[in-house]
PDB file of C-alpha atoms in Angstrom:
ATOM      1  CA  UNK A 210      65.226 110.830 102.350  1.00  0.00           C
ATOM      2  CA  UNK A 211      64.620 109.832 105.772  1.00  0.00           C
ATOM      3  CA  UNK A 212      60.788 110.362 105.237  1.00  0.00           C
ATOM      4  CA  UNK A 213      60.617 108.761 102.294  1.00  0.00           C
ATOM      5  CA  UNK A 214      58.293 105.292 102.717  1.00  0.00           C
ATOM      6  CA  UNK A 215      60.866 103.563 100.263  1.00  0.00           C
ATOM      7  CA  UNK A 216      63.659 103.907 102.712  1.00  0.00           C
ATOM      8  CA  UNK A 217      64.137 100.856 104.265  1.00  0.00           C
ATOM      9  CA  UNK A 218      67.328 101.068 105.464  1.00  0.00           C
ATOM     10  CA  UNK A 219      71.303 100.892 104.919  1.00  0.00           C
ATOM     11  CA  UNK A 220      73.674  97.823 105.302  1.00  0.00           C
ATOM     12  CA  UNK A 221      76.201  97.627 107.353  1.00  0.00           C
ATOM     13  CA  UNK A 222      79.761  95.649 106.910  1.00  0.00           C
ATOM     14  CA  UNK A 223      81.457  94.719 110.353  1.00  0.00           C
ATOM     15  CA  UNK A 224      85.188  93.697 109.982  1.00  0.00           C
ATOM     16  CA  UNK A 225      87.816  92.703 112.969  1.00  0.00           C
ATOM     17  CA  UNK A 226      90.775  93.272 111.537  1.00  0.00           C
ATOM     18  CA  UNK A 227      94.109  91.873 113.613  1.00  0.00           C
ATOM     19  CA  UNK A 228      96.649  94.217 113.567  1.00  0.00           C
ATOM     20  CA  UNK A 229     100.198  93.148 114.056  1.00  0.00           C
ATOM     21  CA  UNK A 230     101.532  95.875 115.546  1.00  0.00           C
ATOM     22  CA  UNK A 231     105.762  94.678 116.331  1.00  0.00           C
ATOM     23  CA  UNK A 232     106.193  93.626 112.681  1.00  0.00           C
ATOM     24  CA  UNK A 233     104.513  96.674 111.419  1.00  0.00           C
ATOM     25  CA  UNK A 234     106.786  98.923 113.420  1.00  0.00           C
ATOM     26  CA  UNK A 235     109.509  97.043 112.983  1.00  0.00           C
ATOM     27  CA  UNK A 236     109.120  97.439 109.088  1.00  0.00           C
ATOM     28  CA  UNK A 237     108.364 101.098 109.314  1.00  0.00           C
ATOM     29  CA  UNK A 238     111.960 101.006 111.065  1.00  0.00           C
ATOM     30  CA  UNK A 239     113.543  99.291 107.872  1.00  0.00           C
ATOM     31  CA  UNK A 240     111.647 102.178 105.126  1.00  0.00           C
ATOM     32  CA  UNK A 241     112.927 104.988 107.696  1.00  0.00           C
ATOM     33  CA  UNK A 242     116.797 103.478 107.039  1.00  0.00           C
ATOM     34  CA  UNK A 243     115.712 103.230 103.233  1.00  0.00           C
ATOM     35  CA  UNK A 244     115.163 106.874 103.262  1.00  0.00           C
ATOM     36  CA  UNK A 245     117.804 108.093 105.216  1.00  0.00           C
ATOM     37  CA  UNK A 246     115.304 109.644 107.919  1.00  0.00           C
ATOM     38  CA  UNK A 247     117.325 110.356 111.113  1.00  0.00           C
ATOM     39  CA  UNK A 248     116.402 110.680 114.661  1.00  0.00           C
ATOM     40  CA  UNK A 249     112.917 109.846 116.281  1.00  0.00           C
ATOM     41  CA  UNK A 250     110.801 113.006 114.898  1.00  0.00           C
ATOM     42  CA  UNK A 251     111.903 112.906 111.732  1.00  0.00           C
ATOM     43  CA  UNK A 252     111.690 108.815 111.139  1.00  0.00           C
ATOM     44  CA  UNK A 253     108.204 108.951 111.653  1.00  0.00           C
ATOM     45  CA  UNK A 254     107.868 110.235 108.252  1.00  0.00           C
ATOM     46  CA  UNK A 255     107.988 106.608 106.848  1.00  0.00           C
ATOM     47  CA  UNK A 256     105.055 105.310 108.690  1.00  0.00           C
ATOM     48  CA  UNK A 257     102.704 108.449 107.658  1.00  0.00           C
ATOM     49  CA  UNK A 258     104.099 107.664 104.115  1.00  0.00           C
ATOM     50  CA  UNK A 259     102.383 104.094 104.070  1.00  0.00           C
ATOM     51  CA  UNK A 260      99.442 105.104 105.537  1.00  0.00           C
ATOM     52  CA  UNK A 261      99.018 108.909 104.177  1.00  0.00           C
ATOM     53  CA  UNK A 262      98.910 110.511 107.702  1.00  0.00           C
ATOM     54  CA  UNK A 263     100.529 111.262 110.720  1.00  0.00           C
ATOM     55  CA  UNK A 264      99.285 109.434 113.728  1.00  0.00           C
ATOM     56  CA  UNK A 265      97.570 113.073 114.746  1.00  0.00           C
ATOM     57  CA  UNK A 266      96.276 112.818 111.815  1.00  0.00           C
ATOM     58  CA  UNK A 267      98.180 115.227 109.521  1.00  0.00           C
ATOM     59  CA  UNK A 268      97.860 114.293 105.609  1.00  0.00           C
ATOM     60  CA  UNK A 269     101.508 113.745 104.646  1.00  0.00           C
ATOM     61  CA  UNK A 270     100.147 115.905 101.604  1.00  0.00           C
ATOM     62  CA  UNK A 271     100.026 118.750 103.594  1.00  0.00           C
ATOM     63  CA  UNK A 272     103.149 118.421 105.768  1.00  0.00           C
ATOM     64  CA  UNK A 273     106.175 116.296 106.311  1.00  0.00           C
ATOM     65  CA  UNK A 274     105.913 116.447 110.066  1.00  0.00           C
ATOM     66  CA  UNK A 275     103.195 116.037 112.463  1.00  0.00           C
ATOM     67  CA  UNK A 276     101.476 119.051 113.005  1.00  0.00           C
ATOM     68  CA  UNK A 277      97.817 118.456 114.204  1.00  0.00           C
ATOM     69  CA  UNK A 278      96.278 120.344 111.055  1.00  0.00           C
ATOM     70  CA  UNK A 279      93.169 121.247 110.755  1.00  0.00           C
ATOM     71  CA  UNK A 280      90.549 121.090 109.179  1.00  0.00           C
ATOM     72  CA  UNK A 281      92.296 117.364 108.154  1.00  0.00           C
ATOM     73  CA  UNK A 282      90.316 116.676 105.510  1.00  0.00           C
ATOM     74  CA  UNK A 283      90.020 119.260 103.379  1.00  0.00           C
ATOM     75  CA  UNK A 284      92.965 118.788 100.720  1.00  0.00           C
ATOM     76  CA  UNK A 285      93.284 116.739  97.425  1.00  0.00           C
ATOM     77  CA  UNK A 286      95.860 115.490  95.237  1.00  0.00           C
ATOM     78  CA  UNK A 287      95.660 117.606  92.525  1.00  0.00           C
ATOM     79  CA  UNK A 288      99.412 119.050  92.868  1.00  0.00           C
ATOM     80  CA  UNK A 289     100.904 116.095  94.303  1.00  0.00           C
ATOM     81  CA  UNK A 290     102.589 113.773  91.395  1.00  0.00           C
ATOM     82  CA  UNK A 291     103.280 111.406  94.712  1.00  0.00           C
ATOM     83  CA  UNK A 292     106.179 113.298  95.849  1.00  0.00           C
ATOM     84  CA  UNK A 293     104.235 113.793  98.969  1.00  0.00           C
ATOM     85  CA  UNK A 294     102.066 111.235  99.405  1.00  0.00           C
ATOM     86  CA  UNK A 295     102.681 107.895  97.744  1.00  0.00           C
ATOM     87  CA  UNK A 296     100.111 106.519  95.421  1.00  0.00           C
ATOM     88  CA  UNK A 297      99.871 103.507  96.848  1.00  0.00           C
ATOM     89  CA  UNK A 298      99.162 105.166 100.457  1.00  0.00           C
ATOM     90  CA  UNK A 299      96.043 103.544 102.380  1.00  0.00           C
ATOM     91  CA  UNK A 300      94.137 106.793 102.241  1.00  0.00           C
ATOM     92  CA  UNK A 301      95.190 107.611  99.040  1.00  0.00           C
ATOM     93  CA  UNK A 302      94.144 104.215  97.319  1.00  0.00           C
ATOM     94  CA  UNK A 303      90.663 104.265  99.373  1.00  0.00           C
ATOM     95  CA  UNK A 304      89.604 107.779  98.908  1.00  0.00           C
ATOM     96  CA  UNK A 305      91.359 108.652  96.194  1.00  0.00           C
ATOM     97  CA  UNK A 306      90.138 112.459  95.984  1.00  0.00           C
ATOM     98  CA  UNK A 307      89.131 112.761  92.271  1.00  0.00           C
ATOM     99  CA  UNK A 308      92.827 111.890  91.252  1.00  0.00           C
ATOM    100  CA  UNK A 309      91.724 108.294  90.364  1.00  0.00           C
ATOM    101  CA  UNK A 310      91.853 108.847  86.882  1.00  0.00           C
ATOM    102  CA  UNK A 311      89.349 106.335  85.810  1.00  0.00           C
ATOM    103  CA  UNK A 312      85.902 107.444  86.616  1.00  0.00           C
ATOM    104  CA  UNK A 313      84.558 111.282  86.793  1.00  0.00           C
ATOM    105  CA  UNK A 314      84.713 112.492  90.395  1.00  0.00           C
ATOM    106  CA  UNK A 315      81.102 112.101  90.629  1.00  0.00           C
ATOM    107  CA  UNK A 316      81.494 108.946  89.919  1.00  0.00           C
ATOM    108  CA  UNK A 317      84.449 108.530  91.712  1.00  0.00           C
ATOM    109  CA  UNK A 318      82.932 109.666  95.093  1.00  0.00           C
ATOM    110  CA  UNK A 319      79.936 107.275  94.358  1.00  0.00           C
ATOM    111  CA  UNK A 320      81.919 104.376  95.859  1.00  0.00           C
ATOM    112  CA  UNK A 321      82.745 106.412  99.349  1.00  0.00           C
ATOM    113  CA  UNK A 322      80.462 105.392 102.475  1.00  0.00           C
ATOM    114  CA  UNK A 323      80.829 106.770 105.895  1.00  0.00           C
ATOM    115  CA  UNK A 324      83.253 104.307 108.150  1.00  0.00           C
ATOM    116  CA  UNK A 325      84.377 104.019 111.706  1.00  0.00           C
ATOM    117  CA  UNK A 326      87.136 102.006 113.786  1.00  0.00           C
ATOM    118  CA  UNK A 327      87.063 100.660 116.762  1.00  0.00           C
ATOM    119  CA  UNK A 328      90.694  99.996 118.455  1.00  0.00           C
ATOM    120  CA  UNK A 329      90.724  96.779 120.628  1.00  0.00           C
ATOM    121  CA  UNK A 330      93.477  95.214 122.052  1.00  0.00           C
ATOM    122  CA  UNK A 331      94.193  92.666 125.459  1.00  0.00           C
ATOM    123  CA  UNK A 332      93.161  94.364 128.993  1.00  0.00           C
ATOM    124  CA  UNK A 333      97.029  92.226 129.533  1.00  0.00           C
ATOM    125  CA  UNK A 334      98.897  94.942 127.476  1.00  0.00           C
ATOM    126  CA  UNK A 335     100.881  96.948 130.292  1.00  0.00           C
ATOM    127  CA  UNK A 336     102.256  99.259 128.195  1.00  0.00           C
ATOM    128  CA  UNK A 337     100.329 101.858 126.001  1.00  0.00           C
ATOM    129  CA  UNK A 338     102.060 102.880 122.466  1.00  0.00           C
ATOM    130  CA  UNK A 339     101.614 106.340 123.895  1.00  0.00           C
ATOM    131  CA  UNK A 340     103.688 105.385 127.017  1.00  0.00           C
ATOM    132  CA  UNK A 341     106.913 104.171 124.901  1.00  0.00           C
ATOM    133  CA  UNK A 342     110.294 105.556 124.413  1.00  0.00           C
ATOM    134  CA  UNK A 343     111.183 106.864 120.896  1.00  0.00           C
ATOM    135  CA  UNK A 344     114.259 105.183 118.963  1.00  0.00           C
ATOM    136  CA  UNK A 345     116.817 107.449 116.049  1.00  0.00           C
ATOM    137  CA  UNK A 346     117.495 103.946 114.381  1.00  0.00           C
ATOM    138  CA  UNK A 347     116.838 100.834 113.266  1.00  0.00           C
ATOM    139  CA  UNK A 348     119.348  99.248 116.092  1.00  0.00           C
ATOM    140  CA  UNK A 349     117.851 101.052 119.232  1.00  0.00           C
ATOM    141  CA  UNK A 350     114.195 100.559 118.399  1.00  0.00           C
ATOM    142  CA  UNK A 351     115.076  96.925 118.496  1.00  0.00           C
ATOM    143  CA  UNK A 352     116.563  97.091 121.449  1.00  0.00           C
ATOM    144  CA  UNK A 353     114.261  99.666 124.043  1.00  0.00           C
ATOM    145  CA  UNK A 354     110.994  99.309 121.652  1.00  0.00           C
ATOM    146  CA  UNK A 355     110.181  96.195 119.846  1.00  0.00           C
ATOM    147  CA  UNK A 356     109.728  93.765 122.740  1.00  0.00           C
ATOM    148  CA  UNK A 357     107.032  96.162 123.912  1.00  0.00           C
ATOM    149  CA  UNK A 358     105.106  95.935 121.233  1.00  0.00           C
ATOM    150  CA  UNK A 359     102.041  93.217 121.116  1.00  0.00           C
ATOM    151  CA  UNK A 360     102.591  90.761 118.626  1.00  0.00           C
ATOM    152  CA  UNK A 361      98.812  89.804 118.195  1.00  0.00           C
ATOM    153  CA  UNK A 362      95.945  90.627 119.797  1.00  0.00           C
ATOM    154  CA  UNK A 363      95.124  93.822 118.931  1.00  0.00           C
ATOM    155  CA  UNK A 364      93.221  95.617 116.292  1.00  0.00           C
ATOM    156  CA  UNK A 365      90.348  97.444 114.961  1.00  0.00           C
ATOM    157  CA  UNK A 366      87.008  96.282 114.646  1.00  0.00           C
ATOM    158  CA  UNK A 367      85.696  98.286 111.645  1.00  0.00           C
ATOM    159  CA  UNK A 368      81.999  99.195 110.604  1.00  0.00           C
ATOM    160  CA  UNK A 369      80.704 100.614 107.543  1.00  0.00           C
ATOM    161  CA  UNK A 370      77.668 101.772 106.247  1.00  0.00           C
ATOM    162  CA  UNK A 371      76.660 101.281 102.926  1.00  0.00           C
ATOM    163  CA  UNK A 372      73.399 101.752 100.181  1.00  0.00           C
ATOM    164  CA  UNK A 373      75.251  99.336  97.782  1.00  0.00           C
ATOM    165  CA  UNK A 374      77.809  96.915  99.185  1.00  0.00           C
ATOM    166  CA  UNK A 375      79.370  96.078  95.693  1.00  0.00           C
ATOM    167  CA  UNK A 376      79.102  99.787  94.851  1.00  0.00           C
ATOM    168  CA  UNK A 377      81.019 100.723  98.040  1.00  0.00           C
ATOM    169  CA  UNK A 378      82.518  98.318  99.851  1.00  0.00           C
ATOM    170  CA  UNK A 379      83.413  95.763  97.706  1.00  0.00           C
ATOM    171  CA  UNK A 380      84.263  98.134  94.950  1.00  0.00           C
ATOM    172  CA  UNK A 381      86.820 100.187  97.291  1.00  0.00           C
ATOM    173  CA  UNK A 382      88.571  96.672  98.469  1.00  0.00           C
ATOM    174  CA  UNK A 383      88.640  94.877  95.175  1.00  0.00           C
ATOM    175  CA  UNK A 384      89.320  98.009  92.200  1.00  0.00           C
ATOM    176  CA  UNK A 385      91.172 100.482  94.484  1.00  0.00           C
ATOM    177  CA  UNK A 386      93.209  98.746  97.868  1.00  0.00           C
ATOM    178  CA  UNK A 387      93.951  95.485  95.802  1.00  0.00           C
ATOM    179  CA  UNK A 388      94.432  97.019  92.424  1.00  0.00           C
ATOM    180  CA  UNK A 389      98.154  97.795  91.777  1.00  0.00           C
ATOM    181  CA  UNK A 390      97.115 100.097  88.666  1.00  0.00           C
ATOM    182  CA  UNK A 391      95.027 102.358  90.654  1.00  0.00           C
ATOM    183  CA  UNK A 392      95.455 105.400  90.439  1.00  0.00           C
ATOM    184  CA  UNK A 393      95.642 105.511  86.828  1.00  0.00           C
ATOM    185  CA  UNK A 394      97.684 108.170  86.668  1.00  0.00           C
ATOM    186  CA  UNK A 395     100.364 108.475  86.244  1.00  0.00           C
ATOM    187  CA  UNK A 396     102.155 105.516  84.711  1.00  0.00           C
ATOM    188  CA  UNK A 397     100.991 102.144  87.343  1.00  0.00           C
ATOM    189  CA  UNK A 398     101.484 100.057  88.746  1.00  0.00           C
ATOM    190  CA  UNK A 399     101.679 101.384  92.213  1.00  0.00           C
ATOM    191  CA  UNK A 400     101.432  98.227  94.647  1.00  0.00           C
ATOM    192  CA  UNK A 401      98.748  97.618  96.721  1.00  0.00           C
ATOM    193  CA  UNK A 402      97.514  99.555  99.066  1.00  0.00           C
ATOM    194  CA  UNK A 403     100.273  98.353 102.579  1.00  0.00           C
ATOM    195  CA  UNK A 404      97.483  98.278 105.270  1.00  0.00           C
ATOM    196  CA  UNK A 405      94.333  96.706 103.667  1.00  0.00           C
ATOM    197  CA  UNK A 406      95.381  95.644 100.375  1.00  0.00           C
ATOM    198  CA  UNK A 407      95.108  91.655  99.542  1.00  0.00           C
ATOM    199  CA  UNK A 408      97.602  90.231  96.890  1.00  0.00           C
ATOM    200  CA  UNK A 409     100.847  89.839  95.943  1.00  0.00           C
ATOM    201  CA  UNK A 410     103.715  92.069  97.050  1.00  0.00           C
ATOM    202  CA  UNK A 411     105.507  92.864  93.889  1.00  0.00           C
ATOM    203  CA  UNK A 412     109.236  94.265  94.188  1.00  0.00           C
ATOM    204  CA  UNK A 413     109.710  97.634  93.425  1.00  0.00           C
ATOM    205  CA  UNK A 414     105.842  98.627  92.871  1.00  0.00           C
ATOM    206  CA  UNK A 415     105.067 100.353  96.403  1.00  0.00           C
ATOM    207  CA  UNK A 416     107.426 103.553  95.576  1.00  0.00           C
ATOM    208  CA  UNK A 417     108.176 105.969  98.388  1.00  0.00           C
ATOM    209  CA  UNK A 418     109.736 109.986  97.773  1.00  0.00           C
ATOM    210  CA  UNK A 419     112.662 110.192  99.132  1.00  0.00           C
ATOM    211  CA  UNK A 420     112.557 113.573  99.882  1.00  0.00           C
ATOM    212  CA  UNK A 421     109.656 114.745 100.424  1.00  0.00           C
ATOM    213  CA  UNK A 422     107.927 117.463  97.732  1.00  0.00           C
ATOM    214  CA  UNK A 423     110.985 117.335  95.840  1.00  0.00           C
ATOM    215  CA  UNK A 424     110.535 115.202  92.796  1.00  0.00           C
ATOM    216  CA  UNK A 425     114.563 115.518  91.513  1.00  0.00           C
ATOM    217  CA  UNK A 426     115.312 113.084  94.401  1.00  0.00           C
ATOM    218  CA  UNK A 427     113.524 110.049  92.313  1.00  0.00           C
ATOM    219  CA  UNK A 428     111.523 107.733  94.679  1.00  0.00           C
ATOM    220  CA  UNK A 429     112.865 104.545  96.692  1.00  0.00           C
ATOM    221  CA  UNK A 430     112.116 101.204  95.558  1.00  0.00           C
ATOM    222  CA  UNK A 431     112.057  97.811  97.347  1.00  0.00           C
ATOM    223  CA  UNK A 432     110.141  99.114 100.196  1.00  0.00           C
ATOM    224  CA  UNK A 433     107.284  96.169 100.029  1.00  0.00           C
ATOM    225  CA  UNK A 434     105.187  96.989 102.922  1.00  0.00           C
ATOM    226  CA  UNK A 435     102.204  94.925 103.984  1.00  0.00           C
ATOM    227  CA  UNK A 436     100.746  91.845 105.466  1.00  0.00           C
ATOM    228  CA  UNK A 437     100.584  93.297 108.915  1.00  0.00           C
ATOM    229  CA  UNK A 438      96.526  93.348 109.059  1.00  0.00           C
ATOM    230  CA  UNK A 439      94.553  90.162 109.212  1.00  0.00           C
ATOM    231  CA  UNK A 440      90.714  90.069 109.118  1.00  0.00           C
ATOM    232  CA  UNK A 441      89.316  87.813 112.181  1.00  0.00           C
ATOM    233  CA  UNK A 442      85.910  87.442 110.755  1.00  0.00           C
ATOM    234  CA  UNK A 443      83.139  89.963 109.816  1.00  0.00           C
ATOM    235  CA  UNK A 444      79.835  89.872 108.778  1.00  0.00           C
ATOM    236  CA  UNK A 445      77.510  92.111 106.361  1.00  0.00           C
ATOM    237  CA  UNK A 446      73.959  93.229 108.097  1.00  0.00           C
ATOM    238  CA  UNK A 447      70.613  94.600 107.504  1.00  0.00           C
ATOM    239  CA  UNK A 448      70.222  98.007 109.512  1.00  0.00           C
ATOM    240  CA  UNK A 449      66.904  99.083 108.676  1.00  0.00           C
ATOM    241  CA  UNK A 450      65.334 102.685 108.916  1.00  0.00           C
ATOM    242  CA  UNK A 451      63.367 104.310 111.288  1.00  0.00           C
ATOM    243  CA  UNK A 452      61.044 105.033 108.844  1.00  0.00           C
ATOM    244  CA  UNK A 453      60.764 100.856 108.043  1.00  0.00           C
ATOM    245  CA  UNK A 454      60.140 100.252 111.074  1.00  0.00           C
ATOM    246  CA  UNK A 455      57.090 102.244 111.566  1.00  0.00           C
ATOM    247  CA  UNK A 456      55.633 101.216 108.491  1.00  0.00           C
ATOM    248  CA  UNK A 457      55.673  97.623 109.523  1.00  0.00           C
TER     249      UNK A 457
END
């Protein structure tokens, strides 16, 4: 309680995390060719896939396009076996929704903390990602897209605050992004998580749909996806209260 004389404050965890933005697209191009997505609208499906979401933020749970939904958060995984969104998906391994399988969802939403990102990038750039052309394949992306594309230099710088670090923080990065048997269920291991995860990339363990919401299709394999995110430095603080500070 914010009134409460014991409340001395919350801590916060700063990260700036690199992202590399070519070789990430570039990837996303290879996964599109792996599932057989064709032309610009529809290949966009593989990057939501690794992450979870559109980049309107749509849950790929919700919808196989981008569709603006809203309200975007309110959904779970309870009917998705990971024909719509992967179990290894960034927002699926680090809010996992109550479909963790190894901890009551009480529990389960113990480890959450509220978390914000900061884009960056170099005042050099030219070129905004908004401002590029779209490619159908592999082969023209390449060609009109890639060289476009920063290599370095751009990023987040992501804050997060926390009661418990190893409770939150620490928990989410070491037991959920880095863990390639969470989820639980069903049968793991699922990779780690593509955009945050640390560890090895095992073949065949990040699984995609390959149609999406329609299990008969089987999922893709050898689509190992990661290494594209590289922390600069960081830093955990002290953020005390209000209330602290009057009762120095």
């Amino acid at each position: 309680m914010p009134d409460d004389p014991t409340a001395f404050g919350s801590y916060l965890v700063f990260r700036k995390l690199e992202q590399r933005v070519r070789s990430f697209k570039l990837r996303e191009q290879v996964v599109a060719d792996q599932l057989d997505l064709m032309g610009a609208d529809e290949r966009e499906l593989a990057g939501a896939l690794i992450v979870g979401r559109f980049e309107d933020g749509t849950p790929v749970t919700l919808s196989p396009e981008a569709r603006a939904l809203k309200p975007g958060n309110n959904f779970d995984y309870t009917a998705d076996a990971g024909s719509r969104c992967p179990f290894h998906a960034h927002i699926r391994k680090t809010n996992p929704r109550g479909s963790g399988g190894a901890e009551p969802e009480a529990e389960e939403r113990s480890h959450l903390m509220p978390r914000r990102g900061i884009p960056y990038e170099d005042a050099r750039r030219e070129v905004h990602p908004a401002e590029l052309p779209e490619a159908d394949s592999l082969e023209e992306f390449q060609e009109r897209v890639a060289d476009k594309l920063p290599k370095n230099g751009v990023g987040l710088l992501f804050m997060a605050y926390n009661s418990k670090i190893a409770h939150q923080f620490a928990f989410t990065q070491a037991v959920w992004a880095n863990n390639t048997n969470f989820p639980l269920q069903p049968t793991p291991p699922h990779g780690v998580d593509p955009v945050i995860g640390q560890g090895l990339l095992t073949a065949g363990e990040q699984k995609l749909p390959r149609a999406w919401d329609d299990p008969t299709e089987g999922v893709a394999t050898d689509v190992d996806f990661g290494g594209f995110v590289h922390m600069k430095g960081g830093e955990y603080f002290f953020s005390p209260s209000l209330t602290f500070l009057r009762n120095l």
